[in-house]
C-alpha positions as a Markdown table, in Angstrom:
| # | Residue | x | y | z |
|---|---|---|---|---|
| 1 | Gly | 106.2 | 78.2 | 103.4 |
| 2 | Lys | 103.2 | 80.3 | 102.1 |
| 3 | Arg | 101.9 | 82.2 | 99.6 |
| 4 | Asp | 100.5 | 85.0 | 101.5 |
| 5 | Tyr | 102.4 | 87.6 | 103.1 |
| 6 | Val | 100.6 | 90.3 | 105.5 |
| 7 | Asp | 101.2 | 93.9 | 105.5 |
| 8 | His | 100.6 | 94.9 | 109.7 |
| 9 | Val | 101.3 | 98.6 | 108.9 |
| 10 | Asp | 104.2 | 98.9 | 110.8 |
| 11 | Lys | 106.3 | 95.6 | 109.4 |
| 12 | Val | 105.5 | 93.1 | 106.6 |
| 13 | Asp | 105.9 | 89.3 | 107.1 |
| 14 | Ile | 109.3 | 88.1 | 106.1 |
| 15 | Val | 109.7 | 86.1 | 102.9 |
| 16 | Gly | 111.3 | 83.0 | 103.5 |
| 17 | Glu | 112.1 | 80.0 | 101.6 |
| 18 | Lys | 115.2 | 77.9 | 100.6 |
| 19 | Leu | 116.6 | 78.0 | 96.8 |
| 20 | Ser | 119.8 | 77.7 | 95.2 |
| 21 | Lys | 122.0 | 80.1 | 92.9 |
| 22 | Lys | 120.4 | 84.0 | 92.5 |
| 23 | Leu | 117.0 | 85.3 | 93.1 |
| 24 | Ser | 115.1 | 87.9 | 93.2 |
| 25 | Leu | 112.1 | 89.5 | 95.0 |
| 26 | Cys | 110.1 | 91.7 | 92.4 |
| 27 | Cys | 107.0 | 94.3 | 93.3 |
| 28 | Ala | 105.7 | 95.2 | 89.3 |
| 29 | Phe | 102.8 | 97.1 | 88.1 |
| 30 | Arg | 101.8 | 95.4 | 84.8 |
| 31 | Tyr | 99.7 | 97.9 | 82.6 |
| 32 | Gly | 98.9 | 95.9 | 79.4 |
| 33 | Arg | 98.8 | 92.5 | 78.2 |
| 34 | Asp | 102.1 | 90.7 | 78.2 |
| 35 | Asp | 101.8 | 89.0 | 74.9 |
| 36 | Leu | 102.7 | 92.5 | 73.1 |
| 37 | Asp | 106.2 | 92.1 | 74.9 |
| 38 | Val | 106.9 | 89.8 | 71.9 |
| 39 | Ile | 107.1 | 93.2 | 69.7 |
| 40 | Gly | 108.9 | 95.1 | 71.4 |
| 41 | Leu | 106.6 | 96.6 | 73.8 |
| 42 | Ser | 106.4 | 96.3 | 77.5 |
| 43 | Phe | 103.4 | 97.2 | 79.7 |
| 44 | Arg | 105.4 | 96.0 | 82.8 |
| 45 | Lys | 106.9 | 98.4 | 85.6 |
| 46 | Asp | 108.9 | 97.0 | 88.5 |
| 47 | Ile | 107.8 | 99.2 | 91.3 |
| 48 | Trp | 110.6 | 97.3 | 94.0 |
| 49 | Ile | 113.8 | 94.8 | 93.0 |
| 50 | His | 115.9 | 93.5 | 95.8 |
| 51 | His | 118.8 | 90.6 | 94.5 |
| 52 | Ile | 120.3 | 88.0 | 96.7 |
| 53 | Gln | 123.4 | 85.8 | 95.5 |
| 54 | Leu | 123.4 | 82.4 | 97.2 |
| 55 | Tyr | 126.0 | 81.0 | 95.5 |
| 56 | Pro | 128.9 | 80.8 | 95.0 |
| 57 | Asp | 129.1 | 82.2 | 98.3 |
| 58 | Ala | 128.7 | 85.9 | 99.2 |
| 59 | Gly | 128.6 | 86.1 | 102.7 |
| 60 | Tyr | 124.7 | 86.4 | 103.1 |
| 61 | Lys | 123.5 | 84.2 | 106.1 |
| 62 | Pro | 120.0 | 84.5 | 107.1 |
| 63 | Thr | 118.3 | 84.2 | 110.8 |
| 64 | Leu | 117.0 | 80.2 | 110.4 |
| 65 | Thr | 113.1 | 79.9 | 111.1 |
| 66 | Glu | 111.8 | 76.6 | 112.0 |
| 67 | Met | 110.2 | 77.0 | 108.5 |
| 68 | His | 113.5 | 76.8 | 106.9 |
| 69 | Glu | 114.8 | 74.1 | 108.8 |
| 70 | Thr | 112.0 | 71.7 | 108.0 |
| 71 | Leu | 112.4 | 72.6 | 104.4 |
| 72 | Leu | 116.6 | 72.2 | 104.3 |
| 73 | Lys | 115.8 | 68.7 | 106.1 |
| 74 | Lys | 113.3 | 67.7 | 102.9 |
| 75 | Ser | 115.9 | 69.2 | 100.5 |
| 76 | Gly | 119.5 | 68.1 | 101.3 |
| 77 | Glu | 122.6 | 69.9 | 101.2 |
| 78 | Gln | 122.3 | 71.3 | 97.5 |
| 79 | Ser | 119.8 | 74.0 | 99.0 |
| 80 | Tyr | 120.0 | 77.3 | 100.4 |
| 81 | Pro | 117.8 | 79.2 | 102.6 |
| 82 | Phe | 116.8 | 83.1 | 102.2 |
| 83 | Thr | 114.9 | 85.4 | 103.7 |
| 84 | Phe | 113.3 | 89.0 | 102.4 |
| 85 | Glu | 112.1 | 92.0 | 103.8 |
| 86 | Ile | 109.0 | 93.8 | 102.3 |
| 87 | Pro | 109.3 | 97.5 | 102.9 |
| 88 | Thr | 106.1 | 98.5 | 104.5 |
| 89 | Asn | 105.2 | 101.7 | 101.9 |
| 90 | Leu | 104.7 | 99.0 | 99.2 |
| 91 | Pro | 101.1 | 98.7 | 97.6 |
| 92 | Cys | 99.2 | 94.9 | 98.4 |
| 93 | Ser | 98.8 | 92.7 | 95.5 |
| 94 | Ile | 95.7 | 93.9 | 93.3 |
| 95 | Thr | 94.1 | 92.3 | 90.0 |
| 96 | Leu | 92.6 | 94.4 | 87.3 |
| 97 | Gln | 89.4 | 92.1 | 86.0 |
| 98 | Pro | 90.2 | 90.8 | 82.8 |
| 99 | Gly | 87.2 | 91.2 | 80.0 |
| 100 | Pro | 85.9 | 87.8 | 78.4 |
| 101 | Asp | 88.3 | 88.4 | 75.7 |
| 102 | Asp | 91.8 | 89.1 | 77.1 |
| 103 | Lys | 94.4 | 86.5 | 77.0 |
| 104 | Gly | 97.9 | 86.6 | 79.4 |
| 105 | Lys | 98.5 | 87.9 | 82.7 |
| 106 | Pro | 95.9 | 90.5 | 83.9 |
| 107 | Cys | 97.3 | 94.0 | 84.6 |
| 108 | Gly | 97.8 | 94.9 | 88.1 |
| 109 | Val | 99.9 | 94.4 | 91.0 |
| 110 | Asp | 102.2 | 91.4 | 91.7 |
| 111 | Phe | 104.9 | 90.1 | 93.4 |
| 112 | Glu | 107.3 | 87.4 | 92.2 |
| 113 | Val | 109.9 | 85.4 | 93.6 |
| 114 | Lys | 112.5 | 84.5 | 90.8 |
| 115 | Thr | 115.5 | 82.4 | 91.1 |
| 116 | Tyr | 117.9 | 81.8 | 88.3 |
| 117 | Met | 121.3 | 81.1 | 87.3 |
| 118 | Ala | 123.6 | 83.6 | 85.6 |
| 119 | Lys | 126.8 | 83.5 | 84.5 |
| 120 | Ala | 128.0 | 86.9 | 85.8 |
| 121 | Ala | 127.4 | 88.4 | 89.3 |
| 122 | Glu | 126.5 | 91.5 | 88.4 |
| 123 | Asp | 125.3 | 92.1 | 84.9 |
| 124 | Pro | 121.6 | 93.8 | 83.9 |
| 125 | Asp | 122.3 | 93.1 | 80.8 |
| 126 | Glu | 122.6 | 89.5 | 80.8 |
| 127 | Lys | 119.8 | 87.3 | 79.4 |
| 128 | Ile | 118.3 | 84.9 | 81.4 |
| 129 | Glu | 117.1 | 81.7 | 79.7 |
| 130 | Lys | 113.6 | 80.5 | 80.9 |
| 131 | Lys | 115.1 | 77.3 | 81.4 |
| 132 | Asp | 117.3 | 78.3 | 83.8 |
| 133 | Thr | 114.6 | 80.2 | 86.2 |
| 134 | Ala | 112.1 | 79.4 | 88.5 |
| 135 | Arg | 109.3 | 81.7 | 89.5 |
| 136 | Leu | 106.7 | 81.8 | 92.3 |
| 137 | Val | 104.1 | 84.5 | 92.6 |
| 138 | Ile | 103.4 | 85.3 | 96.4 |
| 139 | Arg | 100.8 | 87.9 | 97.4 |
| 140 | Lys | 100.9 | 90.8 | 99.9 |
| 141 | Ile | 97.7 | 91.4 | 101.9 |
| 142 | Gln | 96.4 | 93.2 | 104.7 |
| 143 | Phe | 94.0 | 92.5 | 107.5 |
| 144 | Ala | 91.4 | 94.9 | 109.2 |
| 145 | Pro | 92.3 | 96.4 | 112.6 |
| 146 | Asp | 90.6 | 95.2 | 116.0 |
| 147 | Asn | 89.0 | 98.0 | 116.2 |
| 148 | Thr | 86.3 | 98.8 | 113.1 |
| 149 | Gly | 85.8 | 102.3 | 114.5 |
| 150 | Ser | 82.4 | 104.2 | 115.0 |
| 151 | Gly | 81.0 | 104.7 | 111.8 |
| 152 | Gln | 80.4 | 107.2 | 109.5 |
| 153 | Lys | 77.3 | 109.6 | 109.3 |
| 154 | Ala | 76.3 | 112.4 | 106.3 |
| 155 | Glu | 73.0 | 114.5 | 106.6 |
| 156 | Ile | 71.9 | 116.8 | 104.3 |
| 157 | Cys | 68.8 | 119.5 | 103.7 |
| 158 | Lys | 67.2 | 120.4 | 100.6 |
| 159 | Ser | 64.4 | 122.4 | 100.0 |
| 160 | Phe | 62.3 | 122.5 | 96.7 |
| 161 | Met | 59.9 | 124.6 | 94.5 |
| 162 | Met | 56.5 | 125.1 | 95.4 |
| 163 | Ser | 57.4 | 123.8 | 99.2 |
| 164 | Asp | 58.1 | 126.4 | 101.9 |
| 165 | Lys | 60.0 | 123.6 | 103.9 |
| 166 | Pro | 62.5 | 121.0 | 103.4 |
| 167 | Val | 63.0 | 117.4 | 103.3 |
| 168 | Leu | 66.2 | 116.6 | 105.6 |
| 169 | Leu | 68.2 | 112.9 | 105.0 |
| 170 | Glu | 70.6 | 111.4 | 107.3 |
| 171 | Ala | 72.6 | 108.1 | 106.3 |
| 172 | Ser | 74.8 | 106.4 | 108.8 |
| 173 | Leu | 76.9 | 103.3 | 109.3 |
| 174 | Asp | 77.7 | 101.7 | 112.5 |
| 175 | Lys | 81.5 | 101.0 | 112.1 |
| 176 | Asp | 83.7 | 102.2 | 109.9 |
| 177 | Ile | 85.3 | 99.3 | 108.3 |
| 178 | Tyr | 83.4 | 96.2 | 106.9 |
| 179 | Tyr | 84.5 | 92.9 | 106.1 |
| 180 | His | 84.3 | 91.1 | 102.5 |
| 181 | Gly | 81.1 | 89.5 | 102.0 |
| 182 | Glu | 79.2 | 90.6 | 105.4 |
| 183 | Ala | 76.0 | 92.5 | 105.2 |
| 184 | Val | 76.1 | 96.5 | 105.6 |
| 185 | Pro | 73.5 | 98.1 | 107.4 |
| 186 | Ile | 72.5 | 101.5 | 106.6 |
| 187 | Lys | 70.6 | 103.6 | 109.1 |
| 188 | Ile | 68.5 | 106.0 | 107.0 |
| 189 | Lys | 66.4 | 108.6 | 108.5 |
| 190 | Val | 64.0 | 111.1 | 106.7 |
| 191 | Lys | 62.4 | 114.0 | 107.6 |
| 192 | Asn | 59.8 | 115.1 | 104.9 |
| 193 | Asp | 58.1 | 118.9 | 105.6 |
| 194 | Thr | 57.6 | 119.6 | 102.0 |
| 195 | Asn | 54.4 | 118.6 | 100.1 |
| 196 | Lys | 56.1 | 115.8 | 98.2 |
| 197 | Val | 55.9 | 112.2 | 98.5 |
| 198 | Val | 59.7 | 110.4 | 98.4 |
| 199 | Lys | 58.4 | 107.4 | 96.0 |
| 200 | Lys | 61.5 | 105.4 | 96.6 |
| 201 | Ile | 65.1 | 104.7 | 97.8 |
| 202 | Arg | 67.8 | 104.1 | 95.8 |
| 203 | Ile | 71.6 | 102.9 | 97.2 |
| 204 | Thr | 74.6 | 102.5 | 95.3 |
| 205 | Val | 77.8 | 101.6 | 95.7 |
| 206 | Asp | 80.7 | 102.9 | 93.6 |
| 207 | Gln | 84.6 | 101.3 | 93.2 |
| 208 | Thr | 87.2 | 104.0 | 92.7 |
| 209 | Thr | 90.3 | 102.6 | 90.7 |
| 210 | Asp | 93.0 | 105.4 | 91.0 |
| 211 | Val | 96.1 | 104.2 | 88.5 |
| 212 | Ile | 98.5 | 106.7 | 89.7 |
| 213 | Leu | 101.8 | 105.3 | 88.6 |
| 214 | Tyr | 101.8 | 105.3 | 84.9 |
| 215 | Ser | 99.2 | 108.2 | 84.4 |
| 216 | Ala | 96.5 | 109.8 | 86.1 |
| 217 | Asp | 93.8 | 107.7 | 85.1 |
| 218 | Lys | 90.6 | 107.2 | 87.8 |
| 219 | Tyr | 88.3 | 104.7 | 87.1 |
| 220 | Thr | 84.9 | 104.3 | 88.5 |
| 221 | Lys | 82.7 | 101.3 | 88.4 |
| 222 | Asn | 79.2 | 100.5 | 90.1 |
| 223 | Ile | 79.2 | 97.3 | 91.8 |
| 224 | Leu | 75.8 | 97.5 | 93.6 |
| 225 | Thr | 72.5 | 99.2 | 92.9 |
| 226 | Glu | 69.4 | 98.4 | 95.4 |
| 227 | Glu | 66.2 | 100.0 | 94.9 |
| 228 | Phe | 63.8 | 99.8 | 98.2 |
| 229 | Asn | 60.1 | 100.2 | 97.6 |
| 230 | Glu | 59.5 | 102.6 | 101.0 |
| 231 | Thr | 57.8 | 105.7 | 100.9 |
| 232 | Val | 57.8 | 108.7 | 102.8 |
| 233 | Glu | 54.2 | 110.4 | 102.5 |
| 234 | Ala | 54.2 | 114.8 | 102.6 |
| 235 | Asn | 54.9 | 116.2 | 106.3 |
| 236 | Ala | 56.0 | 112.5 | 107.5 |
| 237 | Ser | 59.2 | 110.8 | 109.2 |
| 238 | Phe | 60.9 | 107.7 | 108.2 |
| 239 | Glu | 63.4 | 105.7 | 110.0 |
| 240 | Lys | 64.8 | 102.5 | 109.0 |
| 241 | Thr | 67.8 | 100.2 | 108.1 |
| 242 | Leu | 68.4 | 98.9 | 104.6 |
| 243 | Pro | 71.1 | 96.1 | 104.7 |
| 244 | Ile | 73.4 | 95.7 | 101.4 |
| 245 | Thr | 76.2 | 93.5 | 100.7 |
| 246 | Pro | 78.3 | 94.1 | 97.3 |
| 247 | Val | 80.6 | 91.2 | 96.4 |
| 248 | Leu | 82.9 | 89.6 | 93.5 |
| 249 | Ala | 79.7 | 87.5 | 92.7 |
| 250 | Thr | 77.3 | 90.0 | 91.0 |
| 251 | Asn | 80.4 | 91.5 | 88.9 |
| 252 | Lys | 82.3 | 88.9 | 87.3 |
| 253 | Glu | 81.4 | 90.4 | 83.9 |
| 254 | Lys | 82.7 | 94.2 | 84.8 |
| 255 | Arg | 86.2 | 94.5 | 83.0 |
| 256 | Gly | 88.8 | 96.2 | 85.1 |
| 257 | Leu | 87.1 | 96.2 | 88.4 |
| 258 | Ala | 89.8 | 96.0 | 90.8 |
| 259 | Leu | 90.3 | 92.6 | 93.0 |
| 260 | Asp | 92.4 | 91.3 | 95.8 |
| 261 | Gly | 95.7 | 90.1 | 93.7 |
| 262 | Arg | 94.9 | 86.3 | 93.1 |
| 263 | Leu | 97.3 | 83.3 | 92.4 |
| 264 | Lys | 96.4 | 81.0 | 89.8 |
| 265 | Glu | 93.1 | 80.2 | 88.5 |
| 266 | Glu | 92.1 | 80.5 | 92.4 |
| 267 | Asp | 88.6 | 83.1 | 93.2 |
| 268 | Thr | 89.1 | 86.0 | 94.7 |
| 269 | Asn | 87.4 | 89.2 | 96.0 |
| 270 | Leu | 86.5 | 92.4 | 95.4 |
| 271 | Ala | 89.7 | 94.8 | 96.1 |
| 272 | Ser | 90.3 | 95.8 | 99.9 |
| 273 | Thr | 90.2 | 99.7 | 100.3 |
| 274 | Thr | 93.5 | 100.8 | 100.0 |
| 275 | Ile | 94.7 | 102.3 | 103.6 |
| 276 | Met | 97.5 | 104.9 | 103.4 |
| 277 | Arg | 99.8 | 105.3 | 106.0 |
| 278 | Pro | 101.1 | 109.2 | 107.3 |
| 279 | Gly | 104.0 | 110.2 | 105.3 |
| 280 | Met | 103.5 | 107.3 | 102.2 |
| 281 | Asp | 104.3 | 108.3 | 98.9 |
| 282 | Lys | 101.3 | 107.4 | 96.6 |
| 283 | Glu | 102.5 | 107.1 | 93.8 |
| 284 | Val | 104.5 | 103.8 | 94.7 |
| 285 | Leu | 101.3 | 102.2 | 96.0 |
| 286 | Gly | 100.7 | 102.3 | 92.0 |
| 287 | Ile | 96.7 | 101.8 | 92.5 |
| 288 | Leu | 94.7 | 103.3 | 95.0 |
| 289 | Val | 91.1 | 101.6 | 95.6 |
| 290 | Thr | 88.0 | 103.3 | 97.4 |
| 291 | Tyr | 84.5 | 102.6 | 97.7 |
| 292 | Lys | 81.5 | 104.9 | 98.0 |
| 293 | Ile | 77.8 | 104.5 | 99.2 |
| 294 | Lys | 75.5 | 106.7 | 97.6 |
| 295 | Val | 71.7 | 107.1 | 99.1 |
| 296 | Asn | 69.3 | 108.4 | 97.2 |
| 297 | Leu | 65.8 | 109.6 | 97.8 |
| 298 | Met | 63.4 | 110.0 | 95.0 |
| 299 | Val | 60.9 | 112.3 | 94.8 |
| 300 | Ser | 57.7 | 112.7 | 93.2 |
| 301 | Gly | 57.6 | 115.6 | 90.7 |
| 302 | Gly | 61.3 | 115.2 | 89.8 |
| 303 | Gly | 64.2 | 115.6 | 91.7 |
| 304 | Asp | 65.8 | 113.6 | 94.3 |
| 305 | Val | 68.1 | 114.1 | 97.6 |
| 306 | Thr | 71.3 | 111.9 | 97.6 |
| 307 | Val | 74.1 | 112.0 | 100.4 |
| 308 | Glu | 77.3 | 109.9 | 100.3 |
| 309 | Leu | 78.9 | 107.6 | 103.0 |
| 310 | Pro | 82.8 | 106.4 | 102.5 |
| 311 | Leu | 82.8 | 102.5 | 102.9 |
| 312 | Thr | 86.0 | 100.9 | 103.8 |
| 313 | Leu | 86.0 | 96.6 | 102.8 |
| 314 | Met | 88.8 | 94.7 | 104.2 |
| 315 | His | 89.7 | 91.4 | 105.6 |
| 316 | Pro | 89.7 | 89.9 | 109.1 |
| 317 | Lys | 92.4 | 89.0 | 110.7 |
| 318 | Pro | 92.4 | 85.4 | 110.8 |
| 319 | Thr | 92.1 | 84.0 | 114.6 |
| 320 | Gly | 94.8 | 81.3 | 115.8 |
| 321 | Thr | 97.6 | 80.2 | 114.2 |
| 322 | Ala | 98.0 | 79.3 | 110.8 |
| 323 | His | 99.2 | 75.7 | 109.5 |
| 324 | Leu | 100.9 | 74.9 | 106.1 |
| 325 | Leu | 99.1 | 71.8 | 104.8 |
| 326 | Tyr | 101.4 | 69.3 | 103.5 |
| 327 | Ser | 99.0 | 69.3 | 99.9 |
| 328 | Glu | 100.2 | 73.4 | 99.8 |
| 329 | Leu | 104.4 | 72.9 | 100.6 |
| 330 | Cys | 104.1 | 70.2 | 97.8 |
| 331 | Ser | 102.8 | 72.5 | 95.7 |
| 332 | Ile | 104.9 | 75.3 | 96.5 |
| 333 | Phe | 108.1 | 72.5 | 96.1 |
| 334 | Tyr | 106.7 | 71.3 | 92.6 |
| 335 | Glu | 106.7 | 74.9 | 91.2 |
| 336 | Leu | 110.0 | 75.9 | 92.6 |
| 337 | Phe | 112.0 | 73.1 | 91.0 |
| 338 | Ser | 109.8 | 72.8 | 87.9 |
| 339 | Ile | 112.0 | 73.3 | 84.8 |
| 340 | His | 109.6 | 75.9 | 82.7 |
């Protein structure tokens, strides 16, 4: 009935449709080009997979929802309802942005519902023909909690040669969680007791993608750099709020940047920050995404003063009830029943 399934931290939306024969829901991590599979190299690792047999009847009887009833009326007696419960410890959907010349499916974590006709009930070595298979990619997403926190603060006191007193820099955020596309106001305080001049303030935001499933690779990519021509004279103070807005639109060409999982060619956004539950196994998550803000004072005569703040980017929780559009339902039916 929909493509997006929400991780509410303590539970995940149930995946429910109607299909026939056998089906599976698979969460997989793709870390290489799928066109290399034809030469015997597989760059896909299944993180979690679950199978259901719908026909012949194997005793599987899901609890029917209103969406089940609607789909059953439309598709007739030859259809079979099902539900999947996604475990709470699985990662959310993430896509690593491909380069201009990259082809095939991008790397990342995805979820796929697959229905197929098999000759045997349990035969892992059976080769399933594409013409006997229908696939539907879905997406696991997470929304920010209602309480966005009180904000982070960091400060540093740095001394320079030939100066008896230091520079004090303090940077703070007014809340812990910001939404994608929302301006992030950074409150900056400077107490310059030196004989040097702060020439300008530079603010950067870095995204760090920790790929932990198949290696210990960690990639850090800059997603925002802004310089503000704010000066702080010797023996003077400064206080101002400087806004920044990290967005994907200014980072479209950066290969390997982590994005929220995308369906087909639709637009998406920077990947949401990975939220870890207590006791969660990091390796199951496949990819961890974090963000860091750096506030840098550029001081005359060389040297600088820098503080760092963690940044959490997430989606706001939708208000009201989301209704399935007829056009989206038609699209889902088309994909489920098209012979590939």
